[in-house]
Each structure stands twice: as structure tokens, then as C-alpha cells.
GROMACS .gro file of C-alpha atoms in nm:
model
  325
    1MET     CA    1   0.003  -0.001  -0.004
    2LEU     CA    2   0.117   0.342  -0.073
    3SER     CA    3   0.120   0.632   0.179
    4PRO     CA    4  -0.163   0.884   0.192
    5ALA     CA    5   0.094   1.135   0.053
    6SER     CA    6   0.126   0.939  -0.263
    7TRP     CA    7  -0.249   0.937  -0.309
    8ARG     CA    8  -0.261   1.305  -0.247
    9LEU     CA    9   0.017   1.367  -0.507
   10ARG     CA   10  -0.183   1.158  -0.765
   11GLU     CA   11  -0.498   1.360  -0.696
   12TRP     CA   12  -0.322   1.689  -0.709
   13VAL     CA   13  -0.155   1.604  -1.048
   14THR     CA   14  -0.489   1.491  -1.202
   15ALA     CA   15  -0.670   1.801  -1.069
   16VAL     CA   16  -0.399   2.042  -1.191
   17SER     CA   17  -0.391   1.865  -1.527
   18LEU     CA   18  -0.751   1.894  -1.584
   19LEU     CA   19  -0.749   2.268  -1.472
   20LEU     CA   20  -0.468   2.338  -1.723
   21LEU     CA   21  -0.664   2.147  -1.995
   22ALA     CA   22  -0.974   2.366  -1.911
   23LEU     CA   23  -0.758   2.682  -1.942
   24ALA     CA   24  -0.568   2.561  -2.251
   25PRO     CA   25  -0.788   2.763  -2.514
   26ALA     CA   26  -0.736   3.086  -2.320
   27ILE     CA   27  -0.362   3.022  -2.279
   28PHE     CA   28  -0.302   2.942  -2.644
   29ASN     CA   29  -0.511   3.247  -2.739
   30ILE     CA   30  -0.290   3.475  -2.528
   31ILE     CA   31   0.030   3.348  -2.683
   32ASP     CA   32  -0.143   3.344  -3.024
   33GLN     CA   33  -0.063   2.968  -3.085
   34PRO     CA   34  -0.392   2.820  -3.214
   35PHE     CA   35  -0.202   2.520  -3.357
   36TYR     CA   36  -0.139   2.379  -3.012
   37LEU     CA   37  -0.518   2.367  -2.950
   38ASP     CA   38  -0.561   2.156  -3.260
   39LEU     CA   39  -0.274   1.928  -3.135
   40LEU     CA   40  -0.420   1.909  -2.782
   41SER     CA   41  -0.767   1.836  -2.921
   42ARG     CA   42  -0.628   1.548  -3.130
   43ALA     CA   43  -0.433   1.421  -2.820
   44LEU     CA   44  -0.747   1.422  -2.599
   45ILE     CA   45  -0.949   1.232  -2.870
   46PHE     CA   46  -0.684   0.964  -2.874
   47GLY     CA   47  -0.677   0.984  -2.489
   48ILE     CA   48  -1.046   0.867  -2.494
   49ALA     CA   49  -0.954   0.585  -2.730
   50ALA     CA   50  -0.662   0.492  -2.511
   51ILE     CA   51  -0.891   0.482  -2.200
   52SER     CA   52  -1.123   0.241  -2.384
   53LEU     CA   53  -0.833   0.017  -2.472
   54ASN     CA   54  -0.693   0.036  -2.124
   55LEU     CA   55  -1.021  -0.101  -1.992
   56VAL     CA   56  -0.965  -0.423  -2.167
   57LEU     CA   57  -0.586  -0.424  -2.167
   58GLY     CA   58  -0.485  -0.277  -1.847
   59TYR     CA   59  -0.769  -0.415  -1.629
   60GLY     CA   60  -0.896  -0.712  -1.820
   61GLY     CA   61  -0.560  -0.836  -1.958
   62MET     CA   62  -0.711  -0.861  -2.311
   63ILE     CA   63  -0.444  -0.720  -2.559
   64SER     CA   64  -0.660  -0.604  -2.838
   65PHE     CA   65  -0.453  -0.522  -3.161
   66GLY     CA   66  -0.765  -0.412  -3.352
   67HIS     CA   67  -0.902  -0.118  -3.158
   68ALA     CA   68  -0.815   0.119  -3.439
   69ALA     CA   69  -1.120  -0.034  -3.630
   70TYR     CA   70  -1.356   0.131  -3.360
   71LEU     CA   71  -1.200   0.470  -3.434
   72GLY     CA   72  -1.264   0.423  -3.808
   73LEU     CA   73  -1.607   0.289  -3.762
   74GLY     CA   74  -1.686   0.591  -3.542
   75ALA     CA   75  -1.549   0.841  -3.798
   76TYR     CA   76  -1.748   0.668  -4.082
   77CYS     CA   77  -2.074   0.699  -3.878
   78VAL     CA   78  -2.021   1.066  -3.904
   79GLY     CA   79  -1.878   1.080  -4.267
   80ILE     CA   80  -2.143   0.847  -4.430
   81PRO     CA   81  -2.449   1.028  -4.307
   82ALA     CA   82  -2.281   1.361  -4.378
   83TYR     CA   83  -2.230   1.228  -4.743
   84TYR     CA   84  -2.615   1.219  -4.760
   85ASP     CA   85  -2.649   1.564  -4.599
   86ILE     CA   86  -2.741   1.433  -4.258
   87TYR     CA   87  -2.551   1.649  -3.999
   88ASP     CA   88  -2.755   1.581  -3.689
   89ALA     CA   89  -2.528   1.475  -3.387
   90SER     CA   90  -2.831   1.295  -3.237
   91VAL     CA   91  -2.801   1.071  -3.545
   92HIS     CA   92  -2.419   1.046  -3.564
   93ILE     CA   93  -2.341   0.986  -3.198
   94PRO     CA   94  -2.602   0.715  -3.120
   95LEU     CA   95  -2.510   0.536  -3.452
   96ALA     CA   96  -2.142   0.540  -3.375
   97ILE     CA   97  -2.191   0.395  -3.028
   98GLY     CA   98  -2.442   0.137  -3.155
   99VAL     CA   99  -2.231   0.025  -3.438
  100GLY     CA  100  -1.922  -0.006  -3.214
  101ALA     CA  101  -2.107  -0.203  -2.946
  102LEU     CA  102  -2.251  -0.437  -3.206
  103PHE     CA  103  -1.921  -0.484  -3.388
  104ALA     CA  104  -1.747  -0.552  -3.055
  105LEU     CA  105  -2.023  -0.798  -2.951
  106ILE     CA  106  -1.997  -0.996  -3.270
  107THR     CA  107  -1.610  -0.995  -3.283
  108GLY     CA  108  -1.561  -1.026  -2.913
  109ALA     CA  109  -1.787  -1.323  -2.888
  110ILE     CA  110  -1.550  -1.502  -3.124
  111SER     CA  111  -1.218  -1.350  -3.012
  112LEU     CA  112  -1.277  -1.413  -2.645
  113ARG     CA  113  -1.286  -1.786  -2.702
  114THR     CA  114  -0.917  -1.757  -2.770
  115LYS     CA  115  -0.624  -1.648  -2.558
  116GLY     CA  116  -0.284  -1.502  -2.568
  117VAL     CA  117  -0.122  -1.445  -2.903
  118TYR     CA  118  -0.435  -1.594  -3.073
  119PHE     CA  119  -0.655  -1.322  -2.925
  120ILE     CA  120  -0.405  -1.064  -3.041
  121MET     CA  121  -0.406  -1.199  -3.404
  122ILE     CA  122  -0.778  -1.241  -3.437
  123THR     CA  123  -0.858  -0.887  -3.311
  124MET     CA  124  -0.606  -0.757  -3.577
  125ALA     CA  125  -0.765  -0.979  -3.842
  126PHE     CA  126  -1.116  -0.843  -3.770
  127SER     CA  127  -0.969  -0.494  -3.775
  128GLN     CA  128  -0.801  -0.552  -4.118
  129MET     CA  129  -1.125  -0.702  -4.255
  130VAL     CA  130  -1.297  -0.370  -4.185
  131TYR     CA  131  -1.003  -0.176  -4.322
  132PHE     CA  132  -1.026  -0.352  -4.660
  133ALA     CA  133  -1.399  -0.352  -4.670
  134LEU     CA  134  -1.396   0.021  -4.649
  135VAL     CA  135  -1.105   0.052  -4.905
  136SER     CA  136  -1.332  -0.132  -5.142
  137LEU     CA  137  -1.620   0.118  -5.097
  138ASP     CA  138  -1.558   0.356  -5.396
  139GLU     CA  139  -1.885   0.529  -5.318
  140TYR     CA  140  -1.732   0.673  -5.005
  141GLY     CA  141  -1.394   0.758  -5.152
  142GLY     CA  142  -1.227   0.415  -5.099
  143ASP     CA  143  -0.872   0.446  -5.022
  144ASP     CA  144  -0.864   0.821  -5.092
  145GLY     CA  145  -1.099   0.899  -4.810
  146LEU     CA  146  -1.401   1.125  -4.777
  147VAL     CA  147  -1.427   1.491  -4.684
  148ILE     CA  148  -1.679   1.591  -4.437
  149ASN     CA  149  -1.821   1.925  -4.540
  150LEU     CA  150  -1.992   2.034  -4.212
  151ARG     CA  151  -1.931   1.892  -3.854
  152SER     CA  152  -2.216   1.741  -3.663
  153LYS     CA  153  -2.478   1.979  -3.548
  154LEU     CA  154  -2.565   1.955  -3.177
  155PRO     CA  155  -2.893   2.143  -3.094
  156LEU     CA  156  -2.775   2.335  -2.789
  157ASP     CA  157  -2.907   2.699  -2.790
  158LEU     CA  158  -2.941   2.884  -2.460
  159GLY     CA  159  -3.043   3.213  -2.647
  160PHE     CA  160  -2.744   3.409  -2.527
  161TRP     CA  161  -2.505   3.137  -2.633
  162SER     CA  162  -2.527   2.849  -2.878
  163PHE     CA  163  -2.286   2.551  -2.922
  164SER     CA  164  -2.133   2.480  -3.251
  165MET     CA  165  -1.883   2.213  -3.334
  166GLU     CA  166  -1.763   2.432  -3.618
  167ASP     CA  167  -1.607   2.652  -3.350
  168ASP     CA  168  -1.280   2.483  -3.262
  169VAL     CA  169  -1.291   2.602  -2.891
  170HIS     CA  170  -1.651   2.460  -2.857
  171LEU     CA  171  -1.537   2.129  -3.013
  172TYR     CA  172  -1.238   2.124  -2.775
  173TYR     CA  173  -1.451   2.161  -2.464
  174LEU     CA  174  -1.684   1.878  -2.589
  175ILE     CA  175  -1.380   1.662  -2.636
  176LEU     CA  176  -1.256   1.750  -2.286
  177ALA     CA  177  -1.604   1.690  -2.121
  178SER     CA  178  -1.615   1.355  -2.311
  179LEU     CA  179  -1.263   1.269  -2.175
  180VAL     CA  180  -1.373   1.340  -1.822
  181ALA     CA  181  -1.691   1.138  -1.874
  182ALA     CA  182  -1.491   0.848  -2.013
  183MET     CA  183  -1.250   0.855  -1.710
  184PHE     CA  184  -1.552   0.870  -1.466
  185ILE     CA  185  -1.723   0.578  -1.640
  186VAL     CA  186  -1.407   0.363  -1.631
  187SER     CA  187  -1.320   0.451  -1.276
  188ARG     CA  188  -1.676   0.351  -1.162
  189LEU     CA  189  -1.657   0.028  -1.358
  190VAL     CA  190  -1.320  -0.085  -1.233
  191GLY     CA  191  -1.420  -0.005  -0.871
  192SER     CA  192  -1.741  -0.202  -0.892
  193ARG     CA  193  -1.824  -0.563  -0.836
  194PHE     CA  194  -1.814  -0.602  -1.214
  195GLY     CA  195  -1.464  -0.456  -1.230
  196MET     CA  196  -1.337  -0.680  -0.962
  197VAL     CA  197  -1.448  -0.979  -1.157
  198ILE     CA  198  -1.261  -0.838  -1.466
  199ARG     CA  199  -0.943  -0.775  -1.267
  200GLY     CA  200  -0.972  -1.107  -1.091
  201ALA     CA  201  -1.007  -1.285  -1.429
  202LYS     CA  202  -0.689  -1.112  -1.540
  203ASP     CA  203  -0.495  -1.247  -1.246
  204ASN     CA  204  -0.649  -1.605  -1.236
  205GLU     CA  205  -0.940  -1.671  -1.456
  206ARG     CA  206  -0.975  -2.039  -1.337
  207ARG     CA  207  -1.014  -1.940  -0.968
  208MET     CA  208  -1.289  -1.682  -1.071
  209GLN     CA  209  -1.470  -1.955  -1.256
  210ALA     CA  210  -1.432  -2.193  -0.974
  211ILE     CA  211  -1.613  -1.959  -0.738
  212GLY     CA  212  -1.901  -1.922  -0.978
  213PHE     CA  213  -1.846  -1.636  -1.207
  214ASP     CA  214  -1.900  -1.661  -1.577
  215THR     CA  215  -1.574  -1.478  -1.677
  216TYR     CA  216  -1.647  -1.518  -2.059
  217ARG     CA  217  -1.979  -1.316  -2.018
  218TYR     CA  218  -1.804  -1.045  -1.798
  219ARG     CA  219  -1.516  -1.013  -2.043
  220LEU     CA  220  -1.757  -0.985  -2.338
  221ILE     CA  221  -1.951  -0.709  -2.173
  222CYS     CA  222  -1.629  -0.527  -2.086
  223TYR     CA  223  -1.526  -0.556  -2.450
  224VAL     CA  224  -1.839  -0.429  -2.574
  225ILE     CA  225  -1.826  -0.118  -2.331
  226SER     CA  226  -1.467  -0.051  -2.454
  227GLY     CA  227  -1.569  -0.078  -2.829
  228ALA     CA  228  -1.864   0.163  -2.764
  229ILE     CA  229  -1.631   0.419  -2.595
  230CYS     CA  230  -1.374   0.390  -2.874
  231THR     CA  231  -1.629   0.441  -3.155
  232TYR     CA  232  -1.749   0.758  -2.969
  233ALA     CA  233  -1.390   0.884  -2.992
  234GLY     CA  234  -1.377   0.797  -3.354
  235ALA     CA  235  -1.686   1.012  -3.406
  236LEU     CA  236  -1.514   1.298  -3.245
  237LEU     CA  237  -1.207   1.237  -3.458
  238GLY     CA  238  -1.413   1.243  -3.776
  239ASN     CA  239  -1.559   1.584  -3.667
  240PHE     CA  240  -1.219   1.722  -3.570
  241THR     CA  241  -1.046   1.616  -3.897
  242SER     CA  242  -1.344   1.678  -4.113
  243PHE     CA  243  -1.194   1.397  -4.323
  244ILE     CA  244  -1.227   1.013  -4.299
  245SER     CA  245  -1.029   0.740  -4.455
  246PRO     CA  246  -0.960   0.359  -4.393
  247GLU     CA  247  -0.609   0.469  -4.291
  248MET     CA  248  -0.767   0.558  -3.947
  249MET     CA  249  -0.805   0.190  -3.875
  250ASP     CA  250  -0.492   0.047  -4.011
  251TRP     CA  251  -0.313  -0.201  -3.781
  252ALA     CA  252  -0.029   0.045  -3.722
  253ARG     CA  253  -0.278   0.285  -3.558
  254SER     CA  254  -0.387  -0.007  -3.315
  255GLY     CA  255  -0.017  -0.028  -3.231
  256GLU     CA  256  -0.003   0.341  -3.147
  257LEU     CA  257  -0.303   0.304  -2.906
  258ILE     CA  258  -0.118   0.039  -2.731
  259PHE     CA  259   0.203   0.249  -2.715
  260MET     CA  260  -0.003   0.523  -2.555
  261VAL     CA  261  -0.150   0.306  -2.290
  262VAL     CA  262   0.190   0.146  -2.205
  263LEU     CA  263   0.369   0.488  -2.216
  264GLY     CA  264   0.116   0.644  -1.978
  265GLY     CA  265   0.066   0.342  -1.765
  266SER     CA  266  -0.171   0.058  -1.810
  267GLY     CA  267  -0.417  -0.024  -1.535
  268SER     CA  268  -0.451   0.342  -1.435
  269ILE     CA  269  -0.738   0.596  -1.496
  270PHE     CA  270  -0.542   0.900  -1.610
  271GLY     CA  271  -0.225   0.711  -1.739
  272PRO     CA  272  -0.364   0.655  -2.089
  273VAL     CA  273  -0.441   1.033  -2.124
  274LEU     CA  274  -0.083   1.111  -2.012
  275GLY     CA  275   0.042   0.853  -2.265
  276ALA     CA  276  -0.167   0.998  -2.561
  277VAL     CA  277  -0.058   1.356  -2.488
  278GLY     CA  278   0.310   1.229  -2.452
  279TYR     CA  279   0.308   1.018  -2.758
  280LEU     CA  280   0.168   1.298  -2.981
  281LEU     CA  281   0.400   1.559  -2.841
  282ALA     CA  282   0.695   1.319  -2.905
  283GLU     CA  283   0.574   1.263  -3.247
  284GLU     CA  284   0.539   1.623  -3.321
  285THR     CA  285   0.871   1.723  -3.172
  286LEU     CA  286   1.085   1.425  -3.291
  287SER     CA  287   0.921   1.427  -3.653
  288SER     CA  288   1.036   1.784  -3.699
  289MET     CA  289   1.389   1.677  -3.589
  290PHE     CA  290   1.426   1.343  -3.760
  291GLU     CA  291   1.291   1.201  -4.075
  292ASN     CA  292   1.259   0.855  -3.919
  293TRP     CA  293   1.151   0.966  -3.577
  294HIS     CA  294   1.029   0.625  -3.476
  295ILE     CA  295   1.398   0.509  -3.456
  296VAL     CA  296   1.446   0.765  -3.172
  297PHE     CA  297   1.116   0.700  -3.005
  298GLY     CA  298   1.147   0.324  -3.004
  299PRO     CA  299   1.449   0.332  -2.761
  300ILE     CA  300   1.263   0.574  -2.534
  301LEU     CA  301   0.963   0.343  -2.505
  302ILE     CA  302   1.184   0.044  -2.431
  303ILE     CA  303   1.359   0.229  -2.155
  304ILE     CA  304   1.020   0.335  -2.005
  305VAL     CA  305   0.883  -0.020  -2.019
  306LEU     CA  306   1.204  -0.171  -1.870
  307PHE     CA  307   1.285   0.092  -1.599
  308VAL     CA  308   0.984   0.297  -1.528
  309ARG     CA  309   0.733   0.076  -1.359
  310GLY     CA  310   0.380   0.184  -1.462
  311GLY     CA  311   0.493   0.427  -1.722
  312ILE     CA  312   0.437   0.799  -1.677
  313ASP     CA  313   0.153   0.729  -1.423
  314GLY     CA  314   0.412   0.521  -1.233
  315LEU     CA  315   0.650   0.802  -1.186
  316LEU     CA  316   0.382   0.980  -0.978
  317GLY     CA  317   0.381   0.685  -0.735
  318SER     CA  318   0.009   0.617  -0.774
  319LYS     CA  319  -0.165   0.312  -0.670
  320ARG     CA  320  -0.396   0.195  -0.956
  321PRO     CA  321  -0.697  -0.010  -0.897
  322GLY     CA  322  -0.625  -0.351  -1.027
  323GLY     CA  323  -0.286  -0.243  -1.154
  324GLU     CA  324   0.064  -0.242  -1.000
  325GLY     CA  325   0.157  -0.008  -0.732
   0.00000   0.00000   0.00000
């Protein structure tokens, strides 16, 4: 167990980080650097996706190498209706979450009957099936992608103020609110009886089955929740980029999501967010200095995995529910 001081440090870091994120638009406006708002918006979207992956990877021990498929599906649930001039967010968002949950239910029901490297490979296979299916859809741009002319319209008008995703600051705060909601949902899940079963199955599935828990059903529900959250992140990504393409769900993007979780600290609530921000900052910085920046980033990731227990979150000395202290 860690000391109360370590708990307080973790709480303070999380609170200060969220406060800085809330003040970020004003800060970037003062220093006249709107580019950083775009970079941070993108990082927070990937932070939501990393949180969803961490639910099954960090807490459930299910190493999904196909989570990028959910990002792509969510983006296409915005882009395809927009192609037919349907811009209503009340259509896009429920559609994305529903499609993601259904895809996770079908693929998870099959994938979860395997374990280890077989689970990794079958999740990647399902992701690549979706990737090539969308490449073949010439009606929606195929490999070239599809431009979204207008972002989703959310009917929120208070008279003196109206919300619009076309405003980058408004979209940023929606992304930030979604991030906080995702963190809250995951924290409640992993701290509940449901979460205890998921974490117990990760440590010793046979023992959990021996005391009467249907671990397959619990894991499948966890996988479906994770997929739904990730497709919601994909819907936000489609709105943010105003462009969708099958490249969003390539297997390499799934690897990047795993990097973000490992870099930030798997089995933690705020770690994946730190990992997403850190990864994209490293990409932006290193890519401007080196043409093949992955060659530099690779050793950094290896050092963190080998010598920094729990990633960036572990440096804060936090005790993660179901994770390592």
C-alpha cells in the first residue's frame, strides 16, 4: 500500500492537469498559438480511445490489436450520413456507439474464445477485414477517403449562447467533457463488483470460474463497453479532422494506441491520457527533428517499459486499481 501522501500527489496532479486542460484555449489564445489547441484536441481524442483500450488491456488483460477499427467505424458513422447531408449529432453519436457496441459484441464473442497471441491476432484480423472492406467502397472515397463538409450539429442553444462544433474552442470543450466522462465511467466500472471480476479474471481466470463467475460473459460485456467508448472517440475524430479514410483503422494505428497505454501506464485511470499526450507531443517534436523519428522514439519506449514501472503514471507513485502499485 502506498502512503496517503502518494494518493494526494496523484489527486493533485490529476486536478492540476484537468485545470490546465480547461484553461488551455485561453492560454493558447494569449500566446497566439492556435496550432497547439488542434494538437491538444487530437491528443485528447486519442486519450479517450486509449482509455477504452486500457479498460480491456490494463484491467482485463485482453491485448486487443484491433482497436483502431472502432476509431474508423466511429468516424465513418459521421462521414457516411454527412455524405447524404445528414449532419445531426443526435444521429451520428448514437449510430457510432451502436455500431461500435454491435461490432464488439460480434467480434468479441469469437475473439474471447481464444487467449494470448491468438486473441491478439484475431482482433487484428477483424480490424483488417473492416479496413479492406472500406477501401473497397468507392462510393465513399475508397482508399482516398471522404471529406466531411460540415461537422455534426448539436442542437444546444441557450439564447445568449449556442454551441457549434464548427467552432474549434467549442469542439475542444466537448472533447474535454467527453474525456472526463470516459474517465469517470471507467473508474466507476473498475471499482465496482463488475470491475473486480474483470480484474480477478486477469490475475486468475480459473479461480474466478471456480467460485461461480461466468468470466466469458463479464469479459464480453467489458469488451463491448470498450468498443462503444472507442467508436465515440472515432466520431469525435471524424468531426475534428473533417476527413475520414480507411487509414484511420490500419493495424499500425492499433499499435499506436497500445503504445499510448503502455507509455502512460496501463491499469490506471489518467495514465492513458498522459500517454496519448506524451506520444503525440513526442511525434510532433521528433518528426520535426528526424525524418525517421520512430527510430528515436522506440528506444525511449523500451527504456520506459524496462525501467519505469507503470509508465508516466508510475512516476507519480500512484496506486492503480487492479494495476501495479
